[in-house]
Amino acid sequence: MTDADFMKEALAEAQRAEAAGEMPVGCVIVREGEIIARAHNECEALHDATAHAELLAVRRASAACGDWRLNRCTLYVTLEPCPMCAGAIMQARVGRLVFGAADPGQGCAGSLYRIPEDPAFPHFCPSDGGVLREECEALLKRFFSHRRNG
């Protein structure tokens, strides 16, 4: 499967979030070509500001691997990670990060900062943005349009 194929899986998670009234962000974590974890934002459902798709997926992937080190994994997420999620990705030693839409307001994997690639930290996680960007952006725009016009 390609990066676009795995991003489609993350988009499916984002659509589940939207259906549940959550901000539509979805994430999958892949190891050796197989999805080992999937998640979407659950901040509203869990009443937890930290229940972002990436953090939930990292927890699930760590449980699936039996190890908190995810250096053989690629994390796919529909929106560029915020500072909290970018830090968690770096701390979990994720091997590679792929995101869809950039987040100029909070994105810390290229837009405002590059936490996963900062050489000051002990782990380097290369990131690629813009995979299925248009589809990821369209989902977010639709969600925020409905909230404004709701």
mmCIF file with all atom_site columns, C-alpha atoms in Angstrom:
data_model
loop_
_atom_site.group_PDB
_atom_site.id
_atom_site.type_symbol
_atom_site.label_atom_id
_atom_site.label_alt_id
_atom_site.label_comp_id
_atom_site.label_asym_id
_atom_site.label_entity_id
_atom_site.label_seq_id
_atom_site.pdbx_PDB_ins_code
_atom_site.Cartn_x
_atom_site.Cartn_y
_atom_site.Cartn_z
_atom_site.occupancy
_atom_site.B_iso_or_equiv
_atom_site.pdbx_formal_charge
_atom_site.auth_seq_id
_atom_site.auth_comp_id
_atom_site.auth_asym_id
_atom_site.auth_atom_id
_atom_site.pdbx_PDB_model_num
ATOM 1   C CA . MET A 1 1   ? 0.000   0.000  0.000  1.00 0.00 ? 1   MET A CA 1
ATOM 2   C CA . THR A 1 2   ? 1.075   3.583  -0.622 1.00 0.00 ? 2   THR A CA 1
ATOM 3   C CA . ASP A 1 3   ? 1.096   6.690  1.581  1.00 0.00 ? 3   ASP A CA 1
ATOM 4   C CA . ALA A 1 4   ? -2.144  7.740  -0.144 1.00 0.00 ? 4   ALA A CA 1
ATOM 5   C CA . ASP A 1 5   ? -3.767  4.382  0.682  1.00 0.00 ? 5   ASP A CA 1
ATOM 6   C CA . PHE A 1 6   ? -2.911  4.711  4.362  1.00 0.00 ? 6   PHE A CA 1
ATOM 7   C CA . MET A 1 7   ? -4.027  8.360  4.391  1.00 0.00 ? 7   MET A CA 1
ATOM 8   C CA . LYS A 1 8   ? -7.397  7.188  3.051  1.00 0.00 ? 8   LYS A CA 1
ATOM 9   C CA . GLU A 1 9   ? -7.640  4.981  6.140  1.00 0.00 ? 9   GLU A CA 1
ATOM 10  C CA . ALA A 1 10  ? -6.844  7.998  8.319  1.00 0.00 ? 10  ALA A CA 1
ATOM 11  C CA . LEU A 1 11  ? -9.526  9.960  6.442  1.00 0.00 ? 11  LEU A CA 1
ATOM 12  C CA . ALA A 1 12  ? -12.044 7.222  7.242  1.00 0.00 ? 12  ALA A CA 1
ATOM 13  C CA . GLU A 1 13  ? -11.184 7.718  10.923 1.00 0.00 ? 13  GLU A CA 1
ATOM 14  C CA . ALA A 1 14  ? -11.602 11.487 10.522 1.00 0.00 ? 14  ALA A CA 1
ATOM 15  C CA . GLN A 1 15  ? -15.069 10.892 9.048  1.00 0.00 ? 15  GLN A CA 1
ATOM 16  C CA . ARG A 1 16  ? -15.955 8.802  12.120 1.00 0.00 ? 16  ARG A CA 1
ATOM 17  C CA . ALA A 1 17  ? -14.885 11.731 14.289 1.00 0.00 ? 17  ALA A CA 1
ATOM 18  C CA . GLU A 1 18  ? -17.038 14.125 12.283 1.00 0.00 ? 18  GLU A CA 1
ATOM 19  C CA . ALA A 1 19  ? -20.054 11.809 12.577 1.00 0.00 ? 19  ALA A CA 1
ATOM 20  C CA . ALA A 1 20  ? -19.548 11.803 16.356 1.00 0.00 ? 20  ALA A CA 1
ATOM 21  C CA . GLY A 1 21  ? -19.403 15.613 16.533 1.00 0.00 ? 21  GLY A CA 1
ATOM 22  C CA . GLU A 1 22  ? -15.646 15.709 17.022 1.00 0.00 ? 22  GLU A CA 1
ATOM 23  C CA . MET A 1 23  ? -13.149 17.781 15.076 1.00 0.00 ? 23  MET A CA 1
ATOM 24  C CA . PRO A 1 24  ? -12.504 15.505 12.068 1.00 0.00 ? 24  PRO A CA 1
ATOM 25  C CA . VAL A 1 25  ? -8.938  14.352 12.554 1.00 0.00 ? 25  VAL A CA 1
ATOM 26  C CA . GLY A 1 26  ? -8.016  10.716 11.978 1.00 0.00 ? 26  GLY A CA 1
ATOM 27  C CA . CYS A 1 27  ? -4.836  8.725  12.411 1.00 0.00 ? 27  CYS A CA 1
ATOM 28  C CA . VAL A 1 28  ? -3.461  5.292  11.623 1.00 0.00 ? 28  VAL A CA 1
ATOM 29  C CA . ILE A 1 29  ? -0.122  3.798  12.598 1.00 0.00 ? 29  ILE A CA 1
ATOM 30  C CA . VAL A 1 30  ? 1.509   1.305  10.272 1.00 0.00 ? 30  VAL A CA 1
ATOM 31  C CA . ARG A 1 31  ? 4.286   -1.195 10.908 1.00 0.00 ? 31  ARG A CA 1
ATOM 32  C CA . GLU A 1 32  ? 5.709   -3.338 8.116  1.00 0.00 ? 32  GLU A CA 1
ATOM 33  C CA . GLY A 1 33  ? 2.802   -2.498 5.814  1.00 0.00 ? 33  GLY A CA 1
ATOM 34  C CA . GLU A 1 34  ? 0.071   -3.351 8.337  1.00 0.00 ? 34  GLU A CA 1
ATOM 35  C CA . ILE A 1 35  ? -2.163  -0.976 10.296 1.00 0.00 ? 35  ILE A CA 1
ATOM 36  C CA . ILE A 1 36  ? -1.573  -1.714 13.977 1.00 0.00 ? 36  ILE A CA 1
ATOM 37  C CA . ALA A 1 37  ? -3.569  1.178  15.447 1.00 0.00 ? 37  ALA A CA 1
ATOM 38  C CA . ARG A 1 38  ? -6.256  3.604  14.393 1.00 0.00 ? 38  ARG A CA 1
ATOM 39  C CA . ALA A 1 39  ? -7.948  6.473  16.170 1.00 0.00 ? 39  ALA A CA 1
ATOM 40  C CA . HIS A 1 40  ? -9.826  9.721  15.713 1.00 0.00 ? 40  HIS A CA 1
ATOM 41  C CA . ASN A 1 41  ? -10.279 12.746 17.935 1.00 0.00 ? 41  ASN A CA 1
ATOM 42  C CA . GLU A 1 42  ? -12.339 11.986 21.039 1.00 0.00 ? 42  GLU A CA 1
ATOM 43  C CA . CYS A 1 43  ? -11.925 15.212 23.022 1.00 0.00 ? 43  CYS A CA 1
ATOM 44  C CA . GLU A 1 44  ? -15.670 15.868 23.252 1.00 0.00 ? 44  GLU A CA 1
ATOM 45  C CA . ALA A 1 45  ? -16.663 12.285 24.057 1.00 0.00 ? 45  ALA A CA 1
ATOM 46  C CA . LEU A 1 46  ? -13.985 11.838 26.707 1.00 0.00 ? 46  LEU A CA 1
ATOM 47  C CA . HIS A 1 47  ? -14.055 15.438 28.012 1.00 0.00 ? 47  HIS A CA 1
ATOM 48  C CA . ASP A 1 48  ? -10.296 15.360 27.583 1.00 0.00 ? 48  ASP A CA 1
ATOM 49  C CA . ALA A 1 49  ? -8.279  18.031 25.774 1.00 0.00 ? 49  ALA A CA 1
ATOM 50  C CA . THR A 1 50  ? -5.500  15.479 25.212 1.00 0.00 ? 50  THR A CA 1
ATOM 51  C CA . ALA A 1 51  ? -7.696  12.923 23.413 1.00 0.00 ? 51  ALA A CA 1
ATOM 52  C CA . HIS A 1 52  ? -6.274  13.813 20.006 1.00 0.00 ? 52  HIS A CA 1
ATOM 53  C CA . ALA A 1 53  ? -6.171  11.151 17.297 1.00 0.00 ? 53  ALA A CA 1
ATOM 54  C CA . GLU A 1 54  ? -2.375  10.930 17.365 1.00 0.00 ? 54  GLU A CA 1
ATOM 55  C CA . LEU A 1 55  ? -2.112  10.401 21.133 1.00 0.00 ? 55  LEU A CA 1
ATOM 56  C CA . LEU A 1 56  ? -4.831  7.765  21.148 1.00 0.00 ? 56  LEU A CA 1
ATOM 57  C CA . ALA A 1 57  ? -3.210  5.973  18.203 1.00 0.00 ? 57  ALA A CA 1
ATOM 58  C CA . VAL A 1 58  ? 0.257   6.077  19.812 1.00 0.00 ? 58  VAL A CA 1
ATOM 59  C CA . ARG A 1 59  ? -1.164  4.494  22.978 1.00 0.00 ? 59  ARG A CA 1
ATOM 60  C CA . ARG A 1 60  ? -2.904  1.776  20.970 1.00 0.00 ? 60  ARG A CA 1
ATOM 61  C CA . ALA A 1 61  ? 0.153   1.095  18.799 1.00 0.00 ? 61  ALA A CA 1
ATOM 62  C CA . SER A 1 62  ? 2.359   0.808  21.881 1.00 0.00 ? 62  SER A CA 1
ATOM 63  C CA . ALA A 1 63  ? -0.063  -1.712 23.362 1.00 0.00 ? 63  ALA A CA 1
ATOM 64  C CA . ALA A 1 64  ? -0.142  -3.671 20.082 1.00 0.00 ? 64  ALA A CA 1
ATOM 65  C CA . CYS A 1 65  ? 3.664   -3.742 19.881 1.00 0.00 ? 65  CYS A CA 1
ATOM 66  C CA . GLY A 1 66  ? 4.248   -4.327 23.570 1.00 0.00 ? 66  GLY A CA 1
ATOM 67  C CA . ASP A 1 67  ? 6.758   -1.463 23.444 1.00 0.00 ? 67  ASP A CA 1
ATOM 68  C CA . TRP A 1 68  ? 6.526   2.319  23.707 1.00 0.00 ? 68  TRP A CA 1
ATOM 69  C CA . ARG A 1 69  ? 9.238   2.689  21.059 1.00 0.00 ? 69  ARG A CA 1
ATOM 70  C CA . LEU A 1 70  ? 7.552   2.926  17.657 1.00 0.00 ? 70  LEU A CA 1
ATOM 71  C CA . ASN A 1 71  ? 10.713  3.412  15.590 1.00 0.00 ? 71  ASN A CA 1
ATOM 72  C CA . ARG A 1 72  ? 9.598   0.834  12.975 1.00 0.00 ? 72  ARG A CA 1
ATOM 73  C CA . CYS A 1 73  ? 6.263   2.589  12.498 1.00 0.00 ? 73  CYS A CA 1
ATOM 74  C CA . THR A 1 74  ? 4.844   5.318  10.289 1.00 0.00 ? 74  THR A CA 1
ATOM 75  C CA . LEU A 1 75  ? 2.117   7.554  11.675 1.00 0.00 ? 75  LEU A CA 1
ATOM 76  C CA . TYR A 1 76  ? -0.445  8.923  9.183  1.00 0.00 ? 76  TYR A CA 1
ATOM 77  C CA . VAL A 1 77  ? -2.678  11.796 10.301 1.00 0.00 ? 77  VAL A CA 1
ATOM 78  C CA . THR A 1 78  ? -5.085  13.993 8.371  1.00 0.00 ? 78  THR A CA 1
ATOM 79  C CA . LEU A 1 79  ? -3.985  17.269 10.014 1.00 0.00 ? 79  LEU A CA 1
ATOM 80  C CA . GLU A 1 80  ? -0.470  18.430 10.836 1.00 0.00 ? 80  GLU A CA 1
ATOM 81  C CA . PRO A 1 81  ? 0.196   17.640 14.517 1.00 0.00 ? 81  PRO A CA 1
ATOM 82  C CA . CYS A 1 82  ? -0.106  20.311 17.200 1.00 0.00 ? 82  CYS A CA 1
ATOM 83  C CA . PRO A 1 83  ? 2.797   20.884 19.631 1.00 0.00 ? 83  PRO A CA 1
ATOM 84  C CA . MET A 1 84  ? 1.486   18.269 22.083 1.00 0.00 ? 84  MET A CA 1
ATOM 85  C CA . CYS A 1 85  ? 1.067   15.578 19.428 1.00 0.00 ? 85  CYS A CA 1
ATOM 86  C CA . ALA A 1 86  ? 4.337   16.409 17.663 1.00 0.00 ? 86  ALA A CA 1
ATOM 87  C CA . GLY A 1 87  ? 6.101   16.035 21.009 1.00 0.00 ? 87  GLY A CA 1
ATOM 88  C CA . ALA A 1 88  ? 4.410   12.700 21.669 1.00 0.00 ? 88  ALA A CA 1
ATOM 89  C CA . ILE A 1 89  ? 5.385   11.468 18.205 1.00 0.00 ? 89  ILE A CA 1
ATOM 90  C CA . MET A 1 90  ? 8.996   12.387 18.921 1.00 0.00 ? 90  MET A CA 1
ATOM 91  C CA . GLN A 1 91  ? 8.888   10.888 22.439 1.00 0.00 ? 91  GLN A CA 1
ATOM 92  C CA . ALA A 1 92  ? 7.416   7.616  21.110 1.00 0.00 ? 92  ALA A CA 1
ATOM 93  C CA . ARG A 1 93  ? 10.329  7.395  18.663 1.00 0.00 ? 93  ARG A CA 1
ATOM 94  C CA . VAL A 1 94  ? 7.953   7.114  15.676 1.00 0.00 ? 94  VAL A CA 1
ATOM 95  C CA . GLY A 1 95  ? 10.020  6.285  12.607 1.00 0.00 ? 95  GLY A CA 1
ATOM 96  C CA . ARG A 1 96  ? 8.174   8.532  10.149 1.00 0.00 ? 96  ARG A CA 1
ATOM 97  C CA . LEU A 1 97  ? 5.300   11.019 10.147 1.00 0.00 ? 97  LEU A CA 1
ATOM 98  C CA . VAL A 1 98  ? 2.964   11.643 7.189  1.00 0.00 ? 98  VAL A CA 1
ATOM 99  C CA . PHE A 1 99  ? 0.219   14.265 7.369  1.00 0.00 ? 99  PHE A CA 1
ATOM 100 C CA . GLY A 1 100 ? -2.444  15.590 5.024  1.00 0.00 ? 100 GLY A CA 1
ATOM 101 C CA . ALA A 1 101 ? -3.476  19.202 5.644  1.00 0.00 ? 101 ALA A CA 1
ATOM 102 C CA . ALA A 1 102 ? -1.082  21.778 7.042  1.00 0.00 ? 102 ALA A CA 1
ATOM 103 C CA . ASP A 1 103 ? -2.162  23.649 10.176 1.00 0.00 ? 103 ASP A CA 1
ATOM 104 C CA . PRO A 1 104 ? -0.784  27.189 9.949  1.00 0.00 ? 104 PRO A CA 1
ATOM 105 C CA . GLY A 1 105 ? -2.243  28.064 13.362 1.00 0.00 ? 105 GLY A CA 1
ATOM 106 C CA . GLN A 1 106 ? -0.842  25.208 15.472 1.00 0.00 ? 106 GLN A CA 1
ATOM 107 C CA . GLY A 1 107 ? 1.119   22.861 13.220 1.00 0.00 ? 107 GLY A CA 1
ATOM 108 C CA . CYS A 1 108 ? 4.448   21.792 14.647 1.00 0.00 ? 108 CYS A CA 1
ATOM 109 C CA . ALA A 1 109 ? 5.670   19.456 11.911 1.00 0.00 ? 109 ALA A CA 1
ATOM 110 C CA . GLY A 1 110 ? 6.486   22.203 9.423  1.00 0.00 ? 110 GLY A CA 1
ATOM 111 C CA . SER A 1 111 ? 4.098   25.166 9.654  1.00 0.00 ? 111 SER A CA 1
ATOM 112 C CA . LEU A 1 112 ? 5.137   26.893 12.891 1.00 0.00 ? 112 LEU A CA 1
ATOM 113 C CA . TYR A 1 113 ? 7.931   24.612 13.996 1.00 0.00 ? 113 TYR A CA 1
ATOM 114 C CA . ARG A 1 114 ? 9.385   21.153 13.277 1.00 0.00 ? 114 ARG A CA 1
ATOM 115 C CA . ILE A 1 115 ? 9.401   19.396 16.642 1.00 0.00 ? 115 ILE A CA 1
ATOM 116 C CA . PRO A 1 116 ? 9.841   15.848 15.234 1.00 0.00 ? 116 PRO A CA 1
ATOM 117 C CA . GLU A 1 117 ? 12.845  16.974 13.171 1.00 0.00 ? 117 GLU A CA 1
ATOM 118 C CA . ASP A 1 118 ? 14.518  19.313 15.659 1.00 0.00 ? 118 ASP A CA 1
ATOM 119 C CA . PRO A 1 119 ? 18.145  18.185 16.066 1.00 0.00 ? 119 PRO A CA 1
ATOM 120 C CA . ALA A 1 120 ? 18.106  19.426 19.665 1.00 0.00 ? 120 ALA A CA 1
ATOM 121 C CA . PHE A 1 121 ? 16.026  16.384 20.614 1.00 0.00 ? 121 PHE A CA 1
ATOM 122 C CA . PRO A 1 122 ? 17.480  12.862 20.859 1.00 0.00 ? 122 PRO A CA 1
ATOM 123 C CA . HIS A 1 123 ? 15.137  11.337 18.269 1.00 0.00 ? 123 HIS A CA 1
ATOM 124 C CA . PHE A 1 124 ? 14.675  12.506 14.683 1.00 0.00 ? 124 PHE A CA 1
ATOM 125 C CA . CYS A 1 125 ? 11.362  11.699 12.964 1.00 0.00 ? 125 CYS A CA 1
ATOM 126 C CA . PRO A 1 126 ? 11.234  12.703 9.291  1.00 0.00 ? 126 PRO A CA 1
ATOM 127 C CA . SER A 1 127 ? 7.902   14.096 8.171  1.00 0.00 ? 127 SER A CA 1
ATOM 128 C CA . ASP A 1 128 ? 6.106   14.482 4.861  1.00 0.00 ? 128 ASP A CA 1
ATOM 129 C CA . GLY A 1 129 ? 3.093   16.741 4.497  1.00 0.00 ? 129 GLY A CA 1
ATOM 130 C CA . GLY A 1 130 ? 0.463   17.265 1.846  1.00 0.00 ? 130 GLY A CA 1
ATOM 131 C CA . VAL A 1 131 ? -0.590  13.646 1.231  1.00 0.00 ? 131 VAL A CA 1
ATOM 132 C CA . LEU A 1 132 ? -4.234  13.843 0.057  1.00 0.00 ? 132 LEU A CA 1
ATOM 133 C CA . ARG A 1 133 ? -4.139  17.465 1.195  1.00 0.00 ? 133 ARG A CA 1
ATOM 134 C CA . GLU A 1 134 ? -7.254  18.507 -0.732 1.00 0.00 ? 134 GLU A CA 1
ATOM 135 C CA . GLU A 1 135 ? -9.409  15.730 0.743  1.00 0.00 ? 135 GLU A CA 1
ATOM 136 C CA . CYS A 1 136 ? -8.166  16.416 4.271  1.00 0.00 ? 136 CYS A CA 1
ATOM 137 C CA . GLU A 1 137 ? -8.739  20.167 3.910  1.00 0.00 ? 137 GLU A CA 1
ATOM 138 C CA . ALA A 1 138 ? -12.230 19.657 2.454  1.00 0.00 ? 138 ALA A CA 1
ATOM 139 C CA . LEU A 1 139 ? -13.313 17.585 5.461  1.00 0.00 ? 139 LEU A CA 1
ATOM 140 C CA . LEU A 1 140 ? -12.065 20.232 7.892  1.00 0.00 ? 140 LEU A CA 1
ATOM 141 C CA . LYS A 1 141 ? -13.630 23.096 5.919  1.00 0.00 ? 141 LYS A CA 1
ATOM 142 C CA . ARG A 1 142 ? -16.995 21.314 5.833  1.00 0.00 ? 142 ARG A CA 1
ATOM 143 C CA . PHE A 1 143 ? -16.865 20.690 9.590  1.00 0.00 ? 143 PHE A CA 1
ATOM 144 C CA . PHE A 1 144 ? -16.066 24.296 10.466 1.00 0.00 ? 144 PHE A CA 1
ATOM 145 C CA . SER A 1 145 ? -18.587 25.638 7.948  1.00 0.00 ? 145 SER A CA 1
ATOM 146 C CA . HIS A 1 146 ? -21.347 23.589 9.591  1.00 0.00 ? 146 HIS A CA 1
ATOM 147 C CA . ARG A 1 147 ? -20.284 24.810 13.034 1.00 0.00 ? 147 ARG A CA 1
ATOM 148 C CA . ARG A 1 148 ? -20.345 28.453 11.938 1.00 0.00 ? 148 ARG A CA 1
ATOM 149 C CA . ASN A 1 149 ? -23.663 28.128 10.119 1.00 0.00 ? 149 ASN A CA 1
ATOM 150 C CA . GLY A 1 150 ? -25.094 25.473 12.478 1.00 0.00 ? 150 GLY A CA 1
#
